[in-house]
XYZ file of C-alpha atoms in Angstrom:
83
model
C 79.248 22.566 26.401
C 82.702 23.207 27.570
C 84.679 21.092 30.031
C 84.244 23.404 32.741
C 80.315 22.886 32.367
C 80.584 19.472 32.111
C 82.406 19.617 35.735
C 80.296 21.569 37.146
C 77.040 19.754 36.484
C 78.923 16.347 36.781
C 80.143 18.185 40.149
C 76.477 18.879 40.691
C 75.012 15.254 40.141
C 77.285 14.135 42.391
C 76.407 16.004 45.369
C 72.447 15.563 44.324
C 73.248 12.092 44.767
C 75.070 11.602 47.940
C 72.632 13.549 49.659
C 69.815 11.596 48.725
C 71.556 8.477 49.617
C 72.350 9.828 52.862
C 68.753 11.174 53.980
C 67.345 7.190 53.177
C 67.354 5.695 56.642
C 69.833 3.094 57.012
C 68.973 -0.784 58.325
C 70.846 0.124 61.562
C 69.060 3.409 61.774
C 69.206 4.475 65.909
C 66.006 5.360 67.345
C 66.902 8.472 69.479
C 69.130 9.780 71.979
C 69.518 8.629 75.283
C 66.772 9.529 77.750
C 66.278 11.640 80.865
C 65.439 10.491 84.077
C 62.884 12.670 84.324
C 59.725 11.559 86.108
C 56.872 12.495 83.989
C 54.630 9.116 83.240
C 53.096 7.874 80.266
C 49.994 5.346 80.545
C 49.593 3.002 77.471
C 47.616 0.558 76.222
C 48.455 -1.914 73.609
C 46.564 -2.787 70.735
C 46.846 -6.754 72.203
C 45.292 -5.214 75.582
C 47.965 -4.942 77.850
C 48.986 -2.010 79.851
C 52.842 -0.019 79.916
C 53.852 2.440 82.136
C 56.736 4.506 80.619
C 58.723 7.565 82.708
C 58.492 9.622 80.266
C 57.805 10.221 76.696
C 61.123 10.085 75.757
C 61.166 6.910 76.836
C 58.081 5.741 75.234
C 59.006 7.428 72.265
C 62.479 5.207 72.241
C 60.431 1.967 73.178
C 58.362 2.199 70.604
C 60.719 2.921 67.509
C 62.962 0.135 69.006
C 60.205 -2.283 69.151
C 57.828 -1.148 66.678
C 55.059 -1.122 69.292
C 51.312 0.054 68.256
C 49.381 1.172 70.990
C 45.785 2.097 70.974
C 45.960 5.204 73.322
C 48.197 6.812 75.547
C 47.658 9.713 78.189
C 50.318 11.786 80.850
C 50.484 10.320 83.840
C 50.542 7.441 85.876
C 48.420 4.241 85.335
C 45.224 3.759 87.138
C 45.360 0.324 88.809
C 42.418 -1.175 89.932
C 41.924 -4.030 92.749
């Protein structure tokens, strides 16, 4: 191989690398952008029974990457409450 090869696929590696390394989600990794106002709810309910609801699913979205909630369902629109 000549020495321009070598550069090139060294060159080549290099970038391989440093893209990989950069799609890996970091320890500080933000969980979205910043949310509308918008007033379109979100009912949920948790997996430990308790009800949320969100203003939108942008918000819910952002809640629940922040706080690694798990909910068992969620549907548009307000929550029912009864009593």
């Amino acid at each position: 191989m000549n020495l321009f090869v070598k550069i090139c696929v060294s060159f080549g590696l290099i970038l391989l690398s440093l893209y990989f390394i950069s799609a890996k989600p970091l320890d500080h990794y933000t969980c979205g952008d910043i949310c509308t106002e918008d007033y379109d709810p979100y009912c949920v309910i948790f997996k430990n029974g308790t009800v949320a609801e969100f203003t939108n699913v942008c918000k819910l979205e952002l809640e629940t990457c922040k706080n690694k909630y798990e909910f068992l369902r969620t549907r548009s629109g307000a929550c029912i409450r009864v009593g």
